[in-house]
CSV table of C-alpha atoms and ligand atoms in Angstrom, one decimal:
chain,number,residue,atom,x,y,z
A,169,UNK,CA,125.1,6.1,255.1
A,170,UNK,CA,128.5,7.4,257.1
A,171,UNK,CA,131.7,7.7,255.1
A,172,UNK,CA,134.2,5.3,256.8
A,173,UNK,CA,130.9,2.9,257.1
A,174,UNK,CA,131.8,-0.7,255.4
A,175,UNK,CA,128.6,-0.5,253.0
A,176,UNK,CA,129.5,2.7,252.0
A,177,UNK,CA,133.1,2.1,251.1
A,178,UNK,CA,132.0,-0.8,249.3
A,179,UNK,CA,129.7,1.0,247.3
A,180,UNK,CA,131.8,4.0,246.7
A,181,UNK,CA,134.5,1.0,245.7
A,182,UNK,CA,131.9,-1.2,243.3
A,183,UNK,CA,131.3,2.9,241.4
A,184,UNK,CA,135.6,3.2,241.4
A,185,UNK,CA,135.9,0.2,239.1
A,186,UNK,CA,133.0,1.1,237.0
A,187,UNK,CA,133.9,3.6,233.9
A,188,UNK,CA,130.6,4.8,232.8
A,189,UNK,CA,130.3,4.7,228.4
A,190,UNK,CA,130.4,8.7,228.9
A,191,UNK,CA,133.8,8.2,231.2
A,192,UNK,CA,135.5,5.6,228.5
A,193,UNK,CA,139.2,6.3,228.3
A,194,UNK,CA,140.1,6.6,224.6
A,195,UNK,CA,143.5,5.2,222.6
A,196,UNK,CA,144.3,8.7,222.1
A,197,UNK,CA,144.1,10.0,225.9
A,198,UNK,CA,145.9,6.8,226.9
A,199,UNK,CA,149.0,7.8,224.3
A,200,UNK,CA,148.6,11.5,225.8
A,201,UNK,CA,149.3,10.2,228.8
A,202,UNK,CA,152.7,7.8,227.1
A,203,UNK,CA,153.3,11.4,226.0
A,204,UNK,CA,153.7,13.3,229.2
A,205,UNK,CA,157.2,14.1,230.1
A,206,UNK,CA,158.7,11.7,232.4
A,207,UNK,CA,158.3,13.8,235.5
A,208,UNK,CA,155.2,15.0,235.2
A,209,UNK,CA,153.8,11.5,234.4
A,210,UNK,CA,155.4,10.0,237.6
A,211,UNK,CA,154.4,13.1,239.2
A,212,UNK,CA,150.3,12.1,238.3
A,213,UNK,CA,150.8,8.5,238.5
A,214,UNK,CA,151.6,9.0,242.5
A,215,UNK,CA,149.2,11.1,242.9
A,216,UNK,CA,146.5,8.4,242.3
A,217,UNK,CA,148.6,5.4,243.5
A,218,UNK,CA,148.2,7.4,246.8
A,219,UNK,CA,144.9,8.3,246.8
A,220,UNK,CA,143.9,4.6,247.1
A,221,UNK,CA,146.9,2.7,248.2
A,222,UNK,CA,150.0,2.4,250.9
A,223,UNK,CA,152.6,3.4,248.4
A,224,UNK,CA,154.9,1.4,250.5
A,225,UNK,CA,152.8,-1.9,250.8
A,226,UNK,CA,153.4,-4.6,247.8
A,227,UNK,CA,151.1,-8.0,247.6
A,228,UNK,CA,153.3,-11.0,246.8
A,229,UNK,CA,151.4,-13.9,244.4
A,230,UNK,CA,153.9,-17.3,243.5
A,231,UNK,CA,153.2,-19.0,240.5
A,232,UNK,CA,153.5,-22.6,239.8
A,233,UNK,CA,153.1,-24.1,236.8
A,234,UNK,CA,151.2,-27.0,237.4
A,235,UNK,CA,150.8,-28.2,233.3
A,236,UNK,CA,154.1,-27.5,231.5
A,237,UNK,CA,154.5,-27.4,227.8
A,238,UNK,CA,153.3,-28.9,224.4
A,239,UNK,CA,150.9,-26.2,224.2
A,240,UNK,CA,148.4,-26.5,221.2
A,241,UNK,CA,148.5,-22.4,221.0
A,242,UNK,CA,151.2,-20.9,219.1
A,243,UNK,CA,151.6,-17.3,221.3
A,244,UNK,CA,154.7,-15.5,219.7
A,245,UNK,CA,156.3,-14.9,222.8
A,246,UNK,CA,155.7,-18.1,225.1
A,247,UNK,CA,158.4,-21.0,225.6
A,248,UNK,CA,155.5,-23.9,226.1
A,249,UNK,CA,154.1,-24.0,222.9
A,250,UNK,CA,154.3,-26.9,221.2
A,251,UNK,CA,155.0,-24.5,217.4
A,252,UNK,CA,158.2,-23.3,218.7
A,253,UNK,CA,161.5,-25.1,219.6
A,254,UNK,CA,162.4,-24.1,223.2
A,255,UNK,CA,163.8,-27.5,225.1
A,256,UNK,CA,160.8,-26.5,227.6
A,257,UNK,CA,160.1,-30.5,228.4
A,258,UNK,CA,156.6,-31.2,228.4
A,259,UNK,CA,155.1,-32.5,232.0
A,260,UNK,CA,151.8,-34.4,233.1
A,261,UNK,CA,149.8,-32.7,235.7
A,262,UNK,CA,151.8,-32.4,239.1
A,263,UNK,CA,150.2,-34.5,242.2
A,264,UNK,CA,147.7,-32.5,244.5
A,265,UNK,CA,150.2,-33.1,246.9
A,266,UNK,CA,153.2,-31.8,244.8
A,267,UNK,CA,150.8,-28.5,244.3
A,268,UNK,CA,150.0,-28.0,248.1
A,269,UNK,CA,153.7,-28.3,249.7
A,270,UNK,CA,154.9,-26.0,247.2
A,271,UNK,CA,151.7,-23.2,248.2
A,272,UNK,CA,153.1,-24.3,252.0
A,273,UNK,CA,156.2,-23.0,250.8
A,274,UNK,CA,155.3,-19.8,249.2
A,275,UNK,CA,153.0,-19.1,252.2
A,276,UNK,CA,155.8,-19.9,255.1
A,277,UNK,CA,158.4,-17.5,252.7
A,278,UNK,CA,155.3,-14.3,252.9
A,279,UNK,CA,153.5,-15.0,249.9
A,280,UNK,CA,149.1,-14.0,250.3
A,281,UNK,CA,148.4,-15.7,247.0
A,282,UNK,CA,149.3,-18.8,245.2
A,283,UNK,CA,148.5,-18.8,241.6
A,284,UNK,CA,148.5,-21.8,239.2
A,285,UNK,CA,149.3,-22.1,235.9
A,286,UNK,CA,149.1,-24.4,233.2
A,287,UNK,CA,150.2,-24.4,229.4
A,288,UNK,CA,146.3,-25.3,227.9
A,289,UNK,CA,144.2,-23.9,224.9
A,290,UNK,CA,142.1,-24.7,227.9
A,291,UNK,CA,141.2,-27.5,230.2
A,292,UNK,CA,139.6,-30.4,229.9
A,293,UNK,CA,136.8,-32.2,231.7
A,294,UNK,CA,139.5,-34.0,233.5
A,295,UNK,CA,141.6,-31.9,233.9
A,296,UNK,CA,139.0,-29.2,236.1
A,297,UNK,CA,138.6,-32.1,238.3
A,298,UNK,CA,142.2,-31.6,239.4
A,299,UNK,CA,142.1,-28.5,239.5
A,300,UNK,CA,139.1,-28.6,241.1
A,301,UNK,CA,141.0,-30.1,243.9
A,302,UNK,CA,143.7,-28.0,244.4
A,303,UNK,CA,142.0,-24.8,244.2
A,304,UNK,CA,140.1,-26.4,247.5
A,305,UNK,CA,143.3,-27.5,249.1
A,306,UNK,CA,145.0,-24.1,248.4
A,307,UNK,CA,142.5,-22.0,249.5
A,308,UNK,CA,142.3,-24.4,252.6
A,309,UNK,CA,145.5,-23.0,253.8
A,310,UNK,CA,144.5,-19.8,254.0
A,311,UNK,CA,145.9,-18.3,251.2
A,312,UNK,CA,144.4,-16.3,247.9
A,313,UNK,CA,143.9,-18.6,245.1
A,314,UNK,CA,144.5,-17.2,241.6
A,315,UNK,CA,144.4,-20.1,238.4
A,316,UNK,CA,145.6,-19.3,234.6
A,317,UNK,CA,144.3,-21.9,232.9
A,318,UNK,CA,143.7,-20.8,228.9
A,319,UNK,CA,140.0,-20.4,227.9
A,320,UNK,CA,136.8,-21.3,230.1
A,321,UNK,CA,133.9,-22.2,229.1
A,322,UNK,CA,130.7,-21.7,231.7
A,323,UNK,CA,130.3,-24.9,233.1
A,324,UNK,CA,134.1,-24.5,234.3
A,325,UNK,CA,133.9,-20.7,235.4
A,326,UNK,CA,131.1,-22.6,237.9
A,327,UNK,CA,133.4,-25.5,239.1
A,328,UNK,CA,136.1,-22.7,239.6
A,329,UNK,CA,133.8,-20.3,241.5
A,330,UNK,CA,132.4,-23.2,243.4
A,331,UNK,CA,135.7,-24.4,244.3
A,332,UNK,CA,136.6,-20.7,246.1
A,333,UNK,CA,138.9,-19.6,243.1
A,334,UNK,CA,139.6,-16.0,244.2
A,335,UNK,CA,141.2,-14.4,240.9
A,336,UNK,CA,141.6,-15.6,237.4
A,337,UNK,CA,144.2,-14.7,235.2
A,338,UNK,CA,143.8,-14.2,231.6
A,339,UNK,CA,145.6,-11.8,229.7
A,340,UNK,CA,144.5,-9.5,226.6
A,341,UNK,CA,148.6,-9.6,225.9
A,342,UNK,CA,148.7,-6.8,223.9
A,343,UNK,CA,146.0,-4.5,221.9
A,344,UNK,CA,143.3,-5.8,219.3
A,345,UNK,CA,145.5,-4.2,216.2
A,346,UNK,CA,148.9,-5.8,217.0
A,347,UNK,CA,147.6,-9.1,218.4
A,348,UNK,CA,147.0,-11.2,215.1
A,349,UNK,CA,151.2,-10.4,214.7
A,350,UNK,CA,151.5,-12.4,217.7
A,351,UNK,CA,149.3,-15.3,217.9
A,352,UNK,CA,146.7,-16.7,215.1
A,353,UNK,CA,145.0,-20.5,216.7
A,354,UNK,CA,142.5,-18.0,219.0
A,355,UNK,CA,141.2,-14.3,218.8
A,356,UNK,CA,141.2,-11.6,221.4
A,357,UNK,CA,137.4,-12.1,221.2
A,358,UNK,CA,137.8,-15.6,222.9
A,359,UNK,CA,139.8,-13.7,225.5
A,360,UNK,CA,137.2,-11.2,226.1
A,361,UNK,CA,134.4,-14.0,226.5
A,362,UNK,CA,136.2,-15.6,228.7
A,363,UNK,CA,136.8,-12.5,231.0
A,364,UNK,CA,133.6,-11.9,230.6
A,365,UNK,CA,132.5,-15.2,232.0
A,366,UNK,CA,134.9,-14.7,235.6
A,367,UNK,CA,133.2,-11.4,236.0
A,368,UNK,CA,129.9,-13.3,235.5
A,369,UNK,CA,130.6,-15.5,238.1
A,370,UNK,CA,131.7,-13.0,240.3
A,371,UNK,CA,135.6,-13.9,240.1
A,372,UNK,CA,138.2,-11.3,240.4
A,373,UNK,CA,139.7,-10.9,237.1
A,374,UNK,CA,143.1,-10.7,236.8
A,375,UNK,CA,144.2,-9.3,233.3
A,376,UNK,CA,147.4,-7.6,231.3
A,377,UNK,CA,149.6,-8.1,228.9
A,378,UNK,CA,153.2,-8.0,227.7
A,379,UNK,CA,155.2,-5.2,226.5
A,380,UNK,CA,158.4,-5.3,224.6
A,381,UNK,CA,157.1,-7.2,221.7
A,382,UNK,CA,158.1,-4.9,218.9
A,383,UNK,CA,154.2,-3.4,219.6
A,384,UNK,CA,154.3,0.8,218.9
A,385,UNK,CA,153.1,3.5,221.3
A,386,UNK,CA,149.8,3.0,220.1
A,387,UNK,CA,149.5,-0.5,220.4
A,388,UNK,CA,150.6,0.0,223.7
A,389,UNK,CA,148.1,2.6,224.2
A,390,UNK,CA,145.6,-0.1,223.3
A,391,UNK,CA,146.4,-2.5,225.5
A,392,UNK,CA,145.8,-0.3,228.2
A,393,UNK,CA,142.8,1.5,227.2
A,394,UNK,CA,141.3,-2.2,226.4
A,395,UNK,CA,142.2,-2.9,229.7
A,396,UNK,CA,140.7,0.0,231.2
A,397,UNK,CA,137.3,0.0,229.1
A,398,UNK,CA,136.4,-3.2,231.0
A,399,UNK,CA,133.4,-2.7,233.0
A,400,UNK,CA,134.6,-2.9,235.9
A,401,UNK,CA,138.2,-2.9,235.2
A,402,UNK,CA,140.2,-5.3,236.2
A,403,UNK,CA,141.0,-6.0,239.6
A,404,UNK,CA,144.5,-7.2,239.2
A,405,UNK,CA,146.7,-6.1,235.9
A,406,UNK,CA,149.9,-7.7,235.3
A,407,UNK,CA,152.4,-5.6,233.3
A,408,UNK,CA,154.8,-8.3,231.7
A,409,UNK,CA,158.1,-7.3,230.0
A,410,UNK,CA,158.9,-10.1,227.5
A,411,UNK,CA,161.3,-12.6,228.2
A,412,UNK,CA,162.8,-13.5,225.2
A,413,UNK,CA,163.7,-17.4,225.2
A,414,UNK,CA,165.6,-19.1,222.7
A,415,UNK,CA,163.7,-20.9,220.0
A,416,UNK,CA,160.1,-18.3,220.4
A,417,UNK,CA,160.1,-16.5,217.5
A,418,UNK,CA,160.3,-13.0,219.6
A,419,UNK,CA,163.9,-14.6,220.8
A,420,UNK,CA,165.6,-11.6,218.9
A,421,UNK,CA,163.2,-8.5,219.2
A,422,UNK,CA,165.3,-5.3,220.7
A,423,UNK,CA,165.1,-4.8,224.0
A,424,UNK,CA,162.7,-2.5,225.7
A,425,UNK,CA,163.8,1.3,226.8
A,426,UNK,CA,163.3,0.5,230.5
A,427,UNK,CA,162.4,4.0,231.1
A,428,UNK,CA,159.6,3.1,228.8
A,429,UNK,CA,158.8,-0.4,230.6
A,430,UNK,CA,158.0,2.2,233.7
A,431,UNK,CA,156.1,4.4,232.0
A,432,UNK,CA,153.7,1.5,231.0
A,433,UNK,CA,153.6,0.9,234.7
A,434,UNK,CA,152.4,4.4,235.6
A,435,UNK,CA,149.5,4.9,232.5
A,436,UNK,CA,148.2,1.6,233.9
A,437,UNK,CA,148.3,3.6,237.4
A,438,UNK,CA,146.3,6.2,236.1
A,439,UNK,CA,144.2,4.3,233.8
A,440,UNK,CA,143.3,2.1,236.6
A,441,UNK,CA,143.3,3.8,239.5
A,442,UNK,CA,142.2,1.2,241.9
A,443,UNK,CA,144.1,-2.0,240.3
A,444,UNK,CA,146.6,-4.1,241.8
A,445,UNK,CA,149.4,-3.2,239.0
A,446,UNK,CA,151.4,-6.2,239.2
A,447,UNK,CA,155.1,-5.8,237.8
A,448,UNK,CA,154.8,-9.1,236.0
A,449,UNK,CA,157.6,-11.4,233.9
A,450,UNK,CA,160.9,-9.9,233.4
A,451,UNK,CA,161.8,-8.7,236.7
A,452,UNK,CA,165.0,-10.9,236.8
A,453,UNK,CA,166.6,-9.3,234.0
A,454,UNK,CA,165.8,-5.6,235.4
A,455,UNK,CA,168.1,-3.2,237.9
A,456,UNK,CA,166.9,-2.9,241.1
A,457,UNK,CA,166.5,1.1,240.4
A,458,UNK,CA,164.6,-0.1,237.5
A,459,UNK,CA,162.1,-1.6,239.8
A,460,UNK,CA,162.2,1.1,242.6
A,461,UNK,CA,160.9,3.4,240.0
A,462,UNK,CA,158.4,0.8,238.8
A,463,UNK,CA,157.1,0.9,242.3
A,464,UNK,CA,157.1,4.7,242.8
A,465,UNK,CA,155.4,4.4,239.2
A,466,UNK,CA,152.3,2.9,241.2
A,467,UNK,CA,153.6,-0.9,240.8
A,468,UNK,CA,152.2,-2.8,243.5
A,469,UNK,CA,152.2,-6.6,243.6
A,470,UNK,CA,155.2,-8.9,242.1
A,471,UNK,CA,155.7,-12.2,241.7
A,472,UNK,CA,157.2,-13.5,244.3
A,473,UNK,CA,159.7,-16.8,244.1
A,474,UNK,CA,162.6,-17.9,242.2
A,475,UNK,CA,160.1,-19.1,239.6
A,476,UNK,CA,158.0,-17.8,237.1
A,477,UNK,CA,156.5,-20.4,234.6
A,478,UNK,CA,159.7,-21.9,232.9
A,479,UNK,CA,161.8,-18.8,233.5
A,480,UNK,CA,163.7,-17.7,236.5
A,481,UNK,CA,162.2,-14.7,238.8
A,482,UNK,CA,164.5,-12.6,241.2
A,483,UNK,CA,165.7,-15.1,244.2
A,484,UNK,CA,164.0,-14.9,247.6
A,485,UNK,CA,166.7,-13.0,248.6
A,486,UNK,CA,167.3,-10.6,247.0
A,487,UNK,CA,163.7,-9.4,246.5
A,488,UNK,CA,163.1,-9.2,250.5
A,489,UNK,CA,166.7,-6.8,250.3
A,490,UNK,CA,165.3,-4.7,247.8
A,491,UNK,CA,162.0,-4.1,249.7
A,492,UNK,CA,164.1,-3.5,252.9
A,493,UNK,CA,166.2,-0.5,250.7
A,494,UNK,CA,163.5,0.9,249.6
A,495,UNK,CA,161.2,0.5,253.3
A,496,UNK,CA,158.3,-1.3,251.9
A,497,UNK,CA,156.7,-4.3,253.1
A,498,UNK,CA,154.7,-7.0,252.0
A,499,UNK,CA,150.4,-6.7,252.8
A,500,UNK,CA,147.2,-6.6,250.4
A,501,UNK,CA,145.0,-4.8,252.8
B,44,SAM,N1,147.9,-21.0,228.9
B,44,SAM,C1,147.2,-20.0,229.6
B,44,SAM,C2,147.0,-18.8,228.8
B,44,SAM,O1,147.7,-18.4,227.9
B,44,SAM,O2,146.0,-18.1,229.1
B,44,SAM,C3,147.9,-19.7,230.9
B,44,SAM,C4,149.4,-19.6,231.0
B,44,SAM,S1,150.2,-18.4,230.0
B,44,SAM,C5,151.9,-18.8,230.1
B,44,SAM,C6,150.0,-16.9,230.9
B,44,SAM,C7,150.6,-15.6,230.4
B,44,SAM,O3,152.0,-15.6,230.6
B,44,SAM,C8,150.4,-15.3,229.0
B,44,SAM,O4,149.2,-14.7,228.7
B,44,SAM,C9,151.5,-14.2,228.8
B,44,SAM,O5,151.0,-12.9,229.1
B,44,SAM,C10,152.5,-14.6,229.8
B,44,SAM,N2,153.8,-15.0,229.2
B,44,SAM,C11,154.1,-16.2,228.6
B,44,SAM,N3,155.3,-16.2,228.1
B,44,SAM,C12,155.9,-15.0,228.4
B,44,SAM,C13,157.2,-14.4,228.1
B,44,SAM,N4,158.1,-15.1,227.4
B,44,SAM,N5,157.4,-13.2,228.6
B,44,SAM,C14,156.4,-12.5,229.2
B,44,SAM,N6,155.2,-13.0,229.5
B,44,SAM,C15,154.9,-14.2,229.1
B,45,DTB,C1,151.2,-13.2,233.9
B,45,DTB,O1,150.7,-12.2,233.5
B,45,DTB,N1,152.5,-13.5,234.0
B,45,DTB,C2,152.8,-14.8,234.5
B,45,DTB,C3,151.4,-15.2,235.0
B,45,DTB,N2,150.5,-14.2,234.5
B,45,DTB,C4,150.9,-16.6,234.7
B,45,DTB,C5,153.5,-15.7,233.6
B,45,DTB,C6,154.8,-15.2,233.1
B,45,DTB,C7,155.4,-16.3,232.3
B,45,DTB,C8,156.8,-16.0,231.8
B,45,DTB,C9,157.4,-17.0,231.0
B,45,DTB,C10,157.6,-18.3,231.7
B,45,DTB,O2,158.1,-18.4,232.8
B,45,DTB,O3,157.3,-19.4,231.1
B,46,SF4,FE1,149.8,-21.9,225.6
B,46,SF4,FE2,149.4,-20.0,227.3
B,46,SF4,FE3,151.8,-20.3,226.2
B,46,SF4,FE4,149.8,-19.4,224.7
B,46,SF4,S1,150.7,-18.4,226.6
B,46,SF4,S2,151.3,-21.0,224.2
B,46,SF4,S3,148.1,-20.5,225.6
B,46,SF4,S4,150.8,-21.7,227.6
């Protein structure tokens, strides 16, 4: 088999994402890497964004939240659930056809993938037979289909697989030692088993976490390394800085040394060299040369539209002007 052949780069790409036990990155390296002078981190973290990606190319996902609020989980940092006091209102399901002009829209503005949210422990019966639905319609506009939906069991990985569901998005959120500070009504064993069901399937897993939440160096350094350990590694890794809303009881944690936000972005780089890293929540409230050096940090996929969840995202606008400054364009090839 011929380098530059299809089966070969496919193979040589299934091997990439693999991290043989023997090749496991530990807590410790991960920090090491936290620890590296600014310069020289950037300096590595380029290195191997290059080796596998355009470093001028950045895949745009929208979100909608199609399930919003009076969620039974209490998650520290999240203004839908039902624990905390936000003045999120809580909303029934949108319509199939509410779901499918608003992917039109993201697809006519340049977005590739339209993901889904909704604010569930996970979904019912009833509920993936919506879902069901729009994953089919979505996907029947040609675009990627990503759905965050809580926790799956495997009858609903199937209807999901079945229904063309490109990636799924669950997030580990933070490492396995700070994570009981943040939420208590599930464990991050639940989130594993769940992962582990998408990759079963043969889903693209899309998996992260926030940063920002009062978590150390180390804790950080767990979130990646956990992140990293998965065999394979994710395919997609959103980097979230919190966004701290009124009423969550993370309203008031300090802010996040930006510098260190970036640095987050580039051990994620190396950790995962083949990833999509995608600088996640919190872009609104970050500088443009906050998020140019995010991108030269290996960052490369956003979300794209004036909309995140419940929060506001960087308008339309003025993202298109900042990729224009900086000479990059949207693609996922
Ligand atoms: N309910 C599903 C779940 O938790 O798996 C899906 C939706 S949930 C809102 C998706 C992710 O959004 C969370 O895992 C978390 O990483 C992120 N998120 C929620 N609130 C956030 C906030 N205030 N700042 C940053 N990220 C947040
Ligand atoms: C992810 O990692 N970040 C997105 C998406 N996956 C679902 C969600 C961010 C939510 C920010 C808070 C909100 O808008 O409610
Ligand atoms: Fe619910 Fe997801 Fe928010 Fe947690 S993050 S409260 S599971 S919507």
């Amino acid at each position: 088999m011929m380098p530059g052949c299809t089966s070969y780069i496919s193979i040589m790409n299934t091997i990439a994402f693999h991290r043989p036990a023997a090749q496991r990155i530990t807590v410790g390296e991960v920090r090491a890497l936290f620890e590296l002078p600014f310069a020289d981190l950037m300096y590595r973290a380029q290195q191997v964004h290059r080796e596998y990606f355009d470093p001028n190319q950045v895949q745009l996902s929208t979100l909608l939240s199609i399930k919003t609020g009076g969620c039974s989980e209490d998650c520290g940092y999240c203004p839908q659930s039902a624990f905390h006091s936000t003045g999120v209102e809580n909303r029934r399901m949108l319509q199939l056809e509410e779901v499918v002009r608003a992917a039109q829209a993201a697809k006519q503005a340049g977005a590739d993938r339209f993901c889904m949210g909704a604010a569930w422990r996970e979904p019912s019966d009833e509920d993936m037979l919506s879902v069901v639905e729009m994953v089919r319609a979505v996907r029947g506009l040609g675009m990627e289909t990503c759905a965050t939906l809580g926790m799956l069991n495997d009858e609903q990985t199937l209807m999901l697989k079945n229904a063309g569901l490109d990636y799924y998005n669950h997030n580990l959120d933070t490492s396995p030692e700070f994570y009981g500070h943040i939420i208590s009504t599930r464990d991050y064993q639940d989130r594993l088993d769940t992962l582990e069901r998408v990759r079963r399937a043969g889903m693209h897993v899309c998996s992260g976490g926030i940063v920002g939440m009062g978590e150390s160096v180390a804790e950080r350094a767990g979130l990646i390394a956990q992140l990293a350990n998965l065999d394979p590694y994710p395919e997609s890794v959103p980097i979230n800085n919190l966004v701290k809303v009124e009423g969550t009881p993370l309203a008031d944690e300090e802010d996040l040394d930006p510098l260190d936000f970036v640095r987050t972005i580039a051990v994620a780089r190396v950790a995962m060299p083949k990833a999509r890293v995608r600088l996640s929540a919190g872009r609104q409230q970050m500088s443009d040369e906050i998020q140019a050096l995010c991108f030269l940090a290996g960052a490369n996929s956003i979300f794209y539209g004036d909309q995140l969840l419940t929060t506001g995202n960087p308008e339309v606008e003025r993202d298109r002007a900042l990729l224009d400054r900086l000479g990059m364009h949207a693609g996922k090839e």
